[in-house]
Structure formats: C-alpha cells, structure tokens
Coordinates of C-alpha atoms in Angstrom, one line a residue:
X1 CA -94.7 -149.0 -54.6
X2 CA -96.5 -145.5 -54.7
X3 CA -98.3 -143.5 -52.1
X4 CA -101.2 -140.9 -51.5
X5 CA -101.7 -138.4 -49.5
X6 CA -104.7 -137.1 -47.5
X7 CA -104.7 -133.0 -47.6
X8 CA -103.1 -131.2 -43.6
X9 CA -105.3 -129.5 -41.8
X10 CA -103.7 -125.8 -42.6
X11 CA -104.3 -123.3 -39.5
X12 CA -104.0 -119.8 -41.4
X13 CA -103.8 -118.7 -44.4
X14 CA -101.8 -115.0 -45.7
X15 CA -101.9 -112.9 -49.2
X16 CA -99.2 -110.0 -50.7
X17 CA -100.4 -108.6 -54.3
X18 CA -102.1 -112.0 -55.1
X19 CA -100.3 -115.0 -54.1
X20 CA -101.4 -117.3 -51.8
X21 CA -98.4 -118.4 -48.8
X22 CA -98.6 -120.9 -46.3
X23 CA -99.1 -120.4 -42.6
X24 CA -99.2 -123.2 -40.0
X25 CA -97.5 -126.4 -38.8
X26 CA -97.3 -128.9 -41.9
X27 CA -97.1 -133.1 -41.2
X28 CA -94.9 -135.0 -42.6
X29 CA -96.6 -137.9 -45.8
X30 CA -94.2 -140.6 -43.2
X31 CA -97.2 -140.3 -40.8
X32 CA -99.3 -144.2 -40.7
X33 CA -101.8 -141.3 -40.7
X34 CA -101.1 -140.3 -44.2
X35 CA -99.6 -143.6 -45.4
X36 CA -102.3 -145.9 -47.0
X37 CA -101.7 -150.0 -47.4
X38 CA -103.0 -151.3 -50.9
X39 CA -104.8 -154.2 -49.6
X40 CA -106.4 -151.7 -47.6
X41 CA -106.6 -149.3 -50.4
X42 CA -108.7 -152.6 -52.4
X43 CA -110.6 -153.4 -49.8
X44 CA -112.2 -149.0 -49.3
X45 CA -112.5 -148.5 -53.3
X46 CA -109.5 -147.5 -54.3
X47 CA -107.1 -147.4 -56.9
X48 CA -106.1 -151.0 -58.5
X49 CA -103.3 -153.1 -57.8
X50 CA -99.6 -151.3 -60.0
X51 CA -101.8 -148.0 -60.3
X52 CA -99.6 -145.0 -60.0
X53 CA -100.4 -142.9 -57.1
X54 CA -101.0 -140.1 -57.9
X55 CA -101.7 -136.4 -56.0
X56 CA -105.6 -135.6 -54.9
X57 CA -106.8 -132.0 -56.4
X58 CA -106.7 -129.0 -53.9
X59 CA -109.4 -126.4 -53.9
X60 CA -109.4 -124.0 -53.1
X61 CA -112.3 -121.3 -51.4
X62 CA -113.6 -119.2 -48.9
X63 CA -113.3 -121.2 -46.6
X64 CA -110.8 -123.2 -46.8
X65 CA -106.9 -122.1 -45.0
X66 CA -103.5 -123.6 -45.7
X67 CA -102.1 -124.8 -49.0
X68 CA -100.2 -128.0 -49.7
X69 CA -97.6 -129.9 -48.3
X70 CA -94.4 -130.5 -50.2
X71 CA -92.5 -133.3 -48.7
X72 CA -88.8 -132.1 -49.2
X73 CA -87.5 -130.1 -47.0
X74 CA -84.9 -128.7 -50.3
X75 CA -88.0 -127.7 -51.8
X76 CA -89.4 -126.1 -49.1
X77 CA -86.3 -124.3 -48.1
X78 CA -86.8 -122.8 -52.6
X79 CA -89.6 -121.6 -51.7
X80 CA -89.1 -119.7 -49.1
X81 CA -86.1 -117.6 -50.9
X82 CA -88.3 -116.8 -53.5
X83 CA -91.3 -116.0 -50.8
X84 CA -88.1 -113.9 -49.0
X85 CA -87.2 -112.3 -51.6
X86 CA -90.9 -111.6 -52.7
X87 CA -91.1 -109.7 -48.8
X88 CA -87.7 -107.7 -49.6
X89 CA -89.0 -106.2 -53.1
X90 CA -93.1 -105.6 -51.9
X91 CA -91.0 -103.2 -48.5
X92 CA -88.7 -101.3 -51.1
X93 CA -91.8 -100.0 -53.6
X94 CA -94.6 -99.1 -50.8
X95 CA -92.0 -96.4 -49.6
X96 CA -91.8 -95.3 -53.6
X97 CA -95.5 -95.3 -53.8
X98 CA -96.0 -92.9 -51.1
X99 CA -93.2 -90.5 -52.0
X100 CA -94.8 -90.4 -55.1
X101 CA -98.2 -89.9 -53.5
X102 CA -96.5 -87.4 -51.5
X103 CA -95.2 -86.2 -54.7
X104 CA -98.1 -85.7 -56.6
X105 CA -100.3 -84.0 -53.4
X106 CA -97.5 -81.5 -53.7
X107 CA -98.1 -80.4 -56.7
X108 CA -101.8 -80.4 -56.4
X109 CA -100.5 -77.2 -54.2
X110 CA -98.9 -75.7 -55.9
X111 CA -101.5 -75.7 -58.5
X112 CA -104.4 -74.7 -56.3
X113 CA -102.0 -72.1 -54.6
X114 CA -101.2 -70.7 -58.3
X115 CA -102.2 -67.2 -58.4
X116 CA -104.8 -67.0 -61.9
X117 CA -102.5 -64.8 -63.7
X118 CA -99.6 -67.3 -62.7
X119 CA -101.4 -70.0 -64.7
X120 CA -103.1 -67.9 -67.8
X121 CA -100.7 -65.3 -68.1
X122 CA -103.2 -62.3 -67.8
X123 CA -105.0 -61.0 -65.0
X124 CA -108.9 -62.2 -64.3
X125 CA -109.6 -59.5 -61.9
X126 CA -113.0 -57.6 -62.4
X127 CA -111.9 -53.5 -62.6
X128 CA -112.5 -51.5 -60.7
X129 CA -116.2 -48.9 -61.5
X130 CA -116.3 -45.9 -62.7
X131 CA -119.6 -45.1 -63.1
X132 CA -123.0 -46.5 -61.7
X133 CA -124.9 -49.0 -62.5
X134 CA -127.6 -48.0 -65.2
X135 CA -130.6 -47.2 -63.6
X136 CA -134.0 -49.4 -65.0
X137 CA -137.3 -48.3 -65.7
X138 CA -140.7 -49.7 -66.1
X139 CA -141.5 -46.7 -69.4
X140 CA -139.2 -44.7 -71.0
X141 CA -137.7 -41.8 -69.2
X142 CA -138.2 -38.1 -70.6
X143 CA -135.4 -35.6 -69.2
X144 CA -133.3 -35.9 -66.4
X145 CA -130.6 -33.0 -64.9
X146 CA -127.8 -33.8 -61.9
X147 CA -127.9 -31.7 -58.7
X148 CA -125.3 -29.0 -59.1
X149 CA -124.6 -29.3 -55.2
X150 CA -124.7 -32.7 -54.6
X151 CA -124.7 -36.5 -55.8
X152 CA -128.2 -37.0 -56.9
X153 CA -129.8 -37.1 -60.1
X154 CA -133.5 -36.8 -61.1
X155 CA -135.2 -38.2 -63.9
X156 CA -138.7 -38.4 -65.3
X157 CA -140.8 -41.3 -66.8
X158 CA -143.1 -40.7 -69.0
X159 CA -146.2 -41.9 -66.3
X160 CA -145.7 -38.7 -64.5
X161 CA -142.9 -39.8 -62.0
X162 CA -140.1 -37.7 -60.4
X163 CA -137.4 -39.4 -58.6
X164 CA -134.1 -39.1 -57.1
X165 CA -131.9 -41.0 -57.0
X166 CA -127.9 -40.8 -54.8
X167 CA -125.7 -42.3 -56.6
X168 CA -121.4 -43.2 -56.2
X169 CA -119.6 -45.5 -58.0
X170 CA -119.7 -48.2 -56.9
X171 CA -124.2 -47.6 -56.9
X172 CA -127.6 -45.6 -57.5
X173 CA -130.0 -45.9 -54.7
X174 CA -134.4 -44.1 -54.5
X175 CA -133.8 -41.6 -52.1
X176 CA -137.0 -39.6 -52.0
X177 CA -139.3 -39.6 -55.0
X178 CA -141.7 -37.1 -55.9
X179 CA -145.2 -36.9 -55.0
X180 CA -146.8 -39.3 -58.4
X181 CA -149.1 -36.7 -61.2
X182 CA -151.6 -37.6 -63.5
X183 CA -149.8 -35.2 -66.7
X184 CA -146.4 -36.3 -67.7
X185 CA -143.0 -33.8 -66.3
X186 CA -141.5 -32.5 -69.4
X187 CA -137.9 -29.8 -68.1
X188 CA -136.4 -30.1 -65.3
X189 CA -134.3 -27.6 -64.0
X190 CA -132.1 -26.3 -60.2
X191 CA -132.6 -23.5 -58.5
X192 CA -128.8 -22.6 -58.6
X193 CA -128.0 -23.7 -54.9
X194 CA -130.2 -26.9 -55.2
X195 CA -132.7 -26.3 -52.8
X196 CA -135.7 -26.4 -55.7
X197 CA -136.8 -28.2 -58.3
X198 CA -138.4 -26.3 -61.1
X199 CA -140.5 -28.7 -63.6
X200 CA -143.0 -28.5 -66.7
X201 CA -145.5 -30.4 -67.1
X202 CA -147.5 -31.4 -69.7
X203 CA -150.7 -30.1 -68.2
X204 CA -149.8 -26.7 -68.6
X205 CA -148.5 -26.2 -65.0
X206 CA -145.4 -24.8 -63.7
X207 CA -144.1 -26.5 -60.3
X208 CA -141.9 -26.1 -57.9
X209 CA -139.9 -28.2 -55.1
X210 CA -138.2 -29.1 -52.2
X211 CA -135.3 -30.7 -52.2
X212 CA -134.9 -31.3 -49.0
X213 CA -138.3 -33.1 -48.4
X214 CA -139.8 -33.4 -51.7
X215 CA -143.2 -31.0 -50.9
X216 CA -144.6 -28.6 -53.3
X217 CA -143.5 -25.5 -52.5
X218 CA -145.9 -23.5 -55.2
X219 CA -147.8 -24.7 -57.8
X220 CA -148.7 -22.7 -61.0
X221 CA -151.9 -25.0 -62.7
X222 CA -152.7 -23.3 -65.4
X223 CA -148.9 -21.4 -66.3
X224 CA -149.4 -21.7 -70.2
X225 CA -152.6 -23.0 -72.0
X226 CA -150.5 -25.6 -73.9
X227 CA -148.0 -28.2 -72.5
X228 CA -145.3 -27.1 -71.1
X229 CA -142.2 -28.2 -72.6
X230 CA -139.1 -26.1 -71.2
X231 CA -138.3 -24.0 -68.1
X232 CA -135.5 -22.1 -66.8
X233 CA -134.8 -20.4 -63.0
X234 CA -133.3 -17.1 -63.0
X235 CA -133.2 -15.2 -60.2
X236 CA -135.0 -15.8 -57.0
X237 CA -138.1 -14.4 -58.1
X238 CA -138.8 -15.1 -61.3
X239 CA -138.5 -18.3 -63.7
X240 CA -138.9 -18.2 -67.8
X241 CA -140.8 -21.0 -69.9
X242 CA -141.5 -22.1 -72.9
X243 CA -144.9 -23.8 -74.2
X244 CA -145.9 -26.3 -77.1
X245 CA -147.0 -23.2 -79.3
X246 CA -143.7 -21.0 -79.6
X247 CA -144.5 -18.6 -76.7
X248 CA -142.5 -18.0 -73.6
X249 CA -143.1 -16.5 -70.1
X250 CA -141.5 -14.6 -67.4
X251 CA -142.9 -15.7 -64.3
X252 CA -142.8 -14.3 -60.7
X253 CA -143.2 -17.4 -58.9
X254 CA -143.2 -16.1 -55.6
X255 CA -145.6 -13.7 -56.1
X256 CA -147.2 -16.0 -59.0
X257 CA -147.7 -13.3 -61.0
X258 CA -147.3 -13.6 -65.1
X259 CA -144.2 -10.8 -65.8
X260 CA -143.6 -11.1 -69.7
X261 CA -145.3 -13.0 -72.7
X262 CA -144.5 -12.7 -76.2
X263 CA -145.1 -15.0 -79.0
X264 CA -142.8 -14.7 -81.5
X265 CA -142.5 -18.9 -83.1
X266 CA -145.0 -20.8 -84.4
X267 CA -144.5 -24.1 -83.3
X268 CA -142.7 -25.6 -80.1
X269 CA -140.2 -23.7 -77.9
X270 CA -137.2 -26.7 -77.3
X271 CA -134.9 -24.7 -75.1
X272 CA -134.6 -21.7 -73.0
X273 CA -130.8 -20.1 -72.0
X274 CA -129.5 -17.3 -70.2
X275 CA -126.1 -15.0 -69.8
X276 CA -124.3 -14.8 -66.1
X277 CA -125.5 -10.7 -66.7
X278 CA -128.9 -11.6 -66.6
X279 CA -129.1 -9.7 -69.7
X280 CA -130.2 -12.2 -73.0
X281 CA -132.6 -14.9 -72.9
X282 CA -132.9 -17.3 -76.0
X283 CA -135.4 -19.7 -76.9
X284 CA -134.8 -22.6 -79.2
X285 CA -137.5 -23.0 -81.8
X286 CA -139.2 -25.8 -83.1
X287 CA -139.7 -24.3 -86.5
X288 CA -135.8 -23.4 -86.8
X289 CA -135.7 -20.7 -85.1
X290 CA -134.2 -19.3 -82.9
X291 CA -135.6 -15.9 -80.4
X292 CA -133.9 -13.1 -78.3
X293 CA -135.1 -11.1 -75.2
X294 CA -134.6 -8.7 -73.0
X295 CA -134.3 -9.0 -69.6
X296 CA -134.3 -6.0 -69.1
X297 CA -137.0 -3.9 -71.4
X298 CA -138.9 -7.9 -71.2
X299 CA -139.0 -7.0 -74.6
X300 CA -138.5 -9.2 -77.9
X301 CA -134.6 -8.8 -79.2
X302 CA -133.7 -10.2 -82.5
X303 CA -134.4 -13.1 -84.1
X304 CA -132.8 -14.9 -87.0
X305 CA -133.8 -16.6 -90.3
X306 CA -135.6 -19.7 -90.0
X307 CA -133.8 -22.5 -90.9
X308 CA -134.1 -25.8 -92.5
X309 CA -134.7 -28.0 -89.9
X310 CA -135.2 -28.1 -85.9
X311 CA -133.7 -26.5 -83.8
X312 CA -133.3 -28.5 -80.5
X313 CA -131.0 -27.2 -77.9
X314 CA -128.1 -24.9 -77.1
X315 CA -125.3 -24.1 -74.8
X316 CA -122.3 -22.1 -74.2
X317 CA -118.6 -21.9 -75.4
X318 CA -115.4 -19.9 -75.4
X319 CA -116.6 -18.0 -72.2
X320 CA -119.9 -18.0 -73.0
X321 CA -118.9 -15.6 -76.0
X322 CA -120.2 -18.4 -78.5
X323 CA -123.8 -19.9 -78.7
X324 CA -123.8 -24.0 -80.3
X325 CA -127.2 -24.7 -81.4
X326 CA -128.2 -28.1 -81.9
X327 CA -130.3 -28.8 -85.1
X328 CA -132.3 -32.0 -85.9
X329 CA -131.6 -32.9 -89.7
X330 CA -129.0 -35.3 -91.6
X331 CA -127.0 -32.9 -93.0
X332 CA -125.2 -32.7 -89.5
X333 CA -124.6 -29.5 -89.1
X334 CA -124.6 -26.5 -85.8
X335 CA -125.2 -23.4 -86.5
X336 CA -122.4 -21.1 -83.9
X337 CA -124.3 -17.8 -83.5
X338 CA -121.9 -14.8 -81.1
X339 CA -123.2 -14.2 -77.9
X340 CA -125.6 -10.5 -78.4
X341 CA -125.6 -10.8 -82.2
X342 CA -128.0 -13.6 -83.3
X343 CA -129.3 -11.7 -86.5
X344 CA -127.5 -14.8 -88.5
X345 CA -124.8 -17.5 -87.6
X346 CA -120.7 -16.6 -87.3
X347 CA -119.5 -20.5 -88.1
X348 CA -121.3 -23.8 -89.2
X349 CA -119.8 -27.1 -87.7
X350 CA -120.1 -29.1 -90.8
X351 CA -120.6 -33.1 -91.1
X352 CA -122.6 -34.8 -88.1
X353 CA -123.8 -38.4 -89.1
X354 CA -127.1 -37.7 -87.9
X355 CA -129.5 -35.2 -85.5
X356 CA -128.1 -33.7 -82.8
X357 CA -131.4 -33.8 -80.2
X358 CA -129.1 -32.6 -77.0
X359 CA -125.7 -31.4 -75.5
X360 CA -123.8 -30.2 -73.3
X361 CA -120.1 -28.8 -72.9
X362 CA -117.1 -30.1 -70.7
X363 CA -115.2 -26.9 -71.3
X364 CA -115.1 -23.8 -72.9
X365 CA -114.6 -26.1 -76.4
X366 CA -114.5 -29.6 -75.5
X367 CA -119.1 -30.5 -76.0
X368 CA -120.8 -34.0 -76.1
X369 CA -123.5 -34.5 -77.9
X370 CA -126.3 -37.1 -78.9
X371 CA -127.4 -38.2 -81.6
X372 CA -130.7 -39.2 -83.1
X373 CA -128.9 -42.8 -84.0
X374 CA -128.0 -44.4 -80.3
X375 CA -124.4 -42.8 -80.5
X376 CA -123.2 -40.1 -77.7
X377 CA -120.0 -38.2 -79.3
X378 CA -117.4 -35.6 -78.0
X379 CA -116.3 -33.0 -80.3
X380 CA -114.9 -29.8 -80.2
X381 CA -115.3 -26.9 -81.9
X382 CA -112.7 -23.7 -82.3
X383 CA -111.6 -25.4 -83.4
X384 CA -113.3 -29.1 -84.7
X385 CA -112.5 -31.7 -84.8
X386 CA -114.4 -35.1 -83.7
X387 CA -112.5 -37.9 -80.4
X388 CA -115.7 -40.1 -80.8
X389 CA -118.3 -42.0 -78.9
X390 CA -118.6 -42.0 -75.1
X391 CA -121.2 -44.6 -75.8
X392 CA -125.1 -45.8 -77.1
X393 CA -128.0 -46.6 -76.4
X394 CA -128.2 -48.7 -79.5
X395 CA -129.3 -47.7 -82.1
X396 CA -132.3 -45.7 -80.2
X397 CA -133.0 -41.3 -80.3
X398 CA -131.0 -40.4 -77.3
X399 CA -133.2 -37.6 -75.9
X400 CA -131.8 -36.0 -73.4
X401 CA -127.3 -35.3 -71.4
X402 CA -126.3 -34.1 -68.5
X403 CA -123.3 -33.6 -66.7
X404 CA -122.5 -34.3 -63.3
X405 CA -121.4 -31.5 -61.2
X406 CA -117.8 -32.9 -60.8
X407 CA -117.3 -32.9 -64.8
X408 CA -117.2 -37.0 -64.7
X409 CA -119.3 -38.4 -64.9
X410 CA -122.6 -37.8 -67.9
X411 CA -125.9 -39.2 -67.5
X412 CA -128.5 -39.8 -70.9
X413 CA -131.5 -41.4 -71.4
X414 CA -132.8 -42.7 -74.1
X415 CA -136.2 -45.5 -75.1
X416 CA -135.0 -48.4 -74.3
X417 CA -136.3 -47.3 -70.2
X418 CA -132.7 -47.0 -68.9
X419 CA -130.8 -44.5 -67.3
X420 CA -127.0 -44.9 -68.8
X421 CA -123.7 -43.3 -66.8
X422 CA -120.1 -42.3 -68.5
X423 CA -117.5 -41.9 -67.0
X424 CA -115.3 -39.0 -69.0
X425 CA -112.7 -38.4 -66.6
X426 CA -110.3 -39.4 -70.2
X427 CA -111.8 -36.0 -71.8
X428 CA -110.4 -33.6 -69.8
X429 CA -106.7 -35.1 -70.4
X430 CA -103.7 -33.6 -72.3
X431 CA -104.3 -36.1 -75.0
X432 CA -107.6 -34.6 -76.1
X433 CA -106.2 -30.6 -76.4
X434 CA -106.6 -28.8 -79.1
X435 CA -103.9 -26.7 -78.8
X436 CA -101.2 -27.0 -81.9
X437 CA -105.1 -27.2 -83.9
X438 CA -105.5 -25.1 -87.0
X439 CA -108.9 -22.3 -85.8
X440 CA -110.3 -23.4 -89.0
X441 CA -109.6 -26.9 -89.4
X442 CA -111.7 -28.9 -90.7
X443 CA -113.3 -32.5 -88.7
X444 CA -112.5 -36.0 -90.0
X445 CA -115.6 -37.6 -90.3
X446 CA -114.4 -41.0 -89.7
X447 CA -113.1 -39.8 -85.9
X448 CA -116.9 -39.3 -85.3
X449 CA -117.3 -43.1 -85.1
X450 CA -114.0 -44.0 -83.0
X451 CA -115.0 -45.8 -79.4
X452 CA -113.5 -43.3 -76.2
X453 CA -112.9 -45.7 -73.6
X454 CA -116.3 -45.2 -71.5
X455 CA -118.1 -46.7 -74.6
X456 CA -119.3 -50.5 -74.0
X457 CA -119.0 -51.4 -77.0
X458 CA -115.2 -52.5 -77.8
X459 CA -114.2 -52.4 -81.7
X460 CA -113.7 -56.0 -83.0
X461 CA -110.1 -55.6 -83.9
X462 CA -109.6 -54.7 -80.4
X463 CA -111.5 -59.1 -79.8
X464 CA -108.1 -60.4 -78.6
X465 CA -106.4 -56.9 -76.7
X466 CA -106.6 -58.4 -73.4
X467 CA -104.3 -61.6 -74.3
X468 CA -100.5 -61.7 -73.8
X469 CA -98.3 -61.4 -77.1
X470 CA -95.9 -64.1 -78.1
X471 CA -92.4 -62.6 -76.5
X472 CA -94.8 -61.7 -73.4
X473 CA -95.0 -65.4 -72.4
X474 CA -98.5 -66.7 -70.8
X475 CA -99.9 -70.1 -70.1
X476 CA -103.0 -70.8 -72.8
X477 CA -105.0 -74.8 -72.1
X478 CA -104.6 -75.2 -75.8
X479 CA -101.0 -75.4 -75.0

C-alpha cells in the first residue's frame, strides 16, 4: 500500500556554483502527521483506491526555502559525500583563480612600468630645441637684424612697426616695440656697439633709436627725395644711405648735415658695404652695376659694366679680399670681385637654381644665400661647392637673412608673415671643410637640393629612417 508524503517544513537554503543544498532538519516519512489512510483520502477527495502513490510536485520560488528529503538514509549519505567532494573541489579552485588574478595584475604592473623605448623599440621623446620657435606676424616682414652684442632680434613690418624680440633656444619674447610710423621701414642696421639702431623709411627719412629705451634720438625727415632703401653706419658720426632713385648720400647725423650726395645709378640702391679700413664704400644697384666711392675724397671711385640682371646683395669673403655679389637672374650667377678693383669681376659662381635675394657670410668662404624659390642654401665660394638646403619658406621668395652674433643661428623672412630660425652650427664641422678640393672645382647642381640637418622638411626616403632595423630588434603593434 502506497503512501503520500507532504512537503517538509524547510529552514534554509544555501547556493554554491549554481547548485541548491538543503539546510535544516528533515522529518521522518513514518510520522503520523505525514501519513493518510485510504479511507481518509477517499473522504477528503484524494486519489481513488489501488492508485499508485505519487510524490507532490516541488516548485522553487523566491519565497520557498528547503527541498524534498529522501526517505532512505543511504541516499542521504550518498548525497552528503557528493556535497563534500564538491566543496573540496570548489575550495581548490578559489586559490587558483586568486593566483591567476594576481599574476595578471603583476603583468599589468609590468606593462605600466615599462618604458616607451622598451615597448616600441625606439625613443619616443621629443628632441631638444636648438633654435627658437617661429615668430608669427599679422603682415609681411620686410627686414630683420640680429643685435651684435645681445640675444635680440629687430624686425620691421610693412605696417610701419619695429619690434625687438629677445630669444633663446626654447622661446622668443617681445621685449620692446618702437613707436609706430605711418611710413614703412625698409632698412635696418646697428651701430658697432649695438647701442643705436639706424633705420631708413619709405617717406625718405632716416631715424636713430636708442636700444636701451627705444626712444627716438635723432630724425632726418627729408634725407632723400624718394624712399630710402639701404642704410649703413660708418663711424660714430657718419652714416651712408641709398634711395630708390639711385642716389647715395653721406650724413653727419650729429650735426644733421649732408656731407656727400652722388647720383651715379638710375635704379634703386639695393645694398651698401664698406671695409674695416674705411677706404671704399660700395653700392649695388637694381640697374645691374656696382659703384665704389672713396670715403677719403668722397667721390666716385669705379663703376663696373652693367650686368643683364639687377644686383641685389653683397658680402665679404676671403678676409675682405673678395666681394661676392648676388644677382636676381634665372641663370643663377654670383660675380666675385677683388676688393679695390671693381671694374670687372675676377670669378663667377654659376649654376644657382634661382635668383638670389639675400646672402650672409658664415666664414671666409662659406656663404648662406636666400633664393627666389623659397630655399635657403649653404655653399662654398672658391672652391665652389653646394652644401645643401638650410631651410625653406614654402616656395615664397626669401627677402632677408641675418646671422646671430655667434654665427650659430640664422633668421629669415618671406611673404608668409613668419620669421623663421635655423640652427646652422653644424656648418662649422669638419665635414664641411674644403681643404682637399681643387681651387677651381666645379660645383654639382644636384648638391643644391640636398637637405641639411637644419631643414624642417625631410626627404621621402627618410620617412622610416627613425625606425629600428631588423637586426636591432624592436616590437611593433602589428607583430
């Protein structure tokens, strides 16, 4: 005769890894409260006689705790042994999981502590600056000059401003601004000690400012009938100037008196230069001639034959024994004159890629030139050799160049409203010497396109040059 079991009263529920386990006391199925006679079952509407006893269904819910208790002790003992094995295996898994978590945390610590050089295989640090950052202006820069005794740069712009900047390898700051003028400053030059700044203006005036205070010390309002294009202080009292009409004048600026005035050219005076002995003053002209003046007699000394293109700039080479002259010609020529003999050139440096607008001498033979194609190139004169491109101005004409007092920093300006700085200290290294070259060796045109270390543009072939080679190792994110 079968029997029916009612649901036991449970006292608790414990879960581990998704399995349900009974907690609490279990009542015996032989209890009278748990048994029902067949007559009582029929009376209470239970199942009919001779039916097979069934176990009541147990459904788990959030309010239900407990589980069905088996009737036999052997089954309970078997279940208890299985639970014990499950507890032991779970206890063994927990430390392993903790150890794996600790290992992963240690690996993360190792990755965080690793240096970028160890991860990528090459240095990710930014290189240290060797030149000041570019100076941005609101309008075009016409001229610029480094101070001969201090780390300062004077800049003149087309809107009539003159700004004085102090600079270092890391930065440049505006130190002083001179009073603005309605005219445009075209020429800038310092006195020998750097105490005074001479400037020539488009309205024909000459001005002298103090570099300590920026105050205007002297002004010659009608120094020239046309705009002043070039200025050169000669002594503590005398200053030379040239205008747009080809007139060269000497002034005693303390007495505000004109001491010489000669009109020998029909076009603008592009540049003025004089030797340390103060024997000759030489003027280059837009008509294609150079004219020398005797400073002792204050008369015209010599004028050369006219060239096919304007002569734009000049510089000394070979300990002031030679004079190099830049030419605004597509043929790219640089006539070389012997100092004191200006009637005809003695050598010509040919093959330049573009017109030359400015030049400065770094040594007795090393000259840096600014070209009309926006490139700044370094070359050697006598013997002739191109070293390569020092810097660029994005294919805009280079208008002016100036070299710092120690010769290690070059500044340039163009029509891009920028003053750019170039570290040219490497030009004084041994690899740029030309002692083993023949005196009249011909320069190779291909060398004029080489990019030197100061150039801010790298050749396409050097795009991957900073990556490690195969034999150097290194780990990359695609490995």
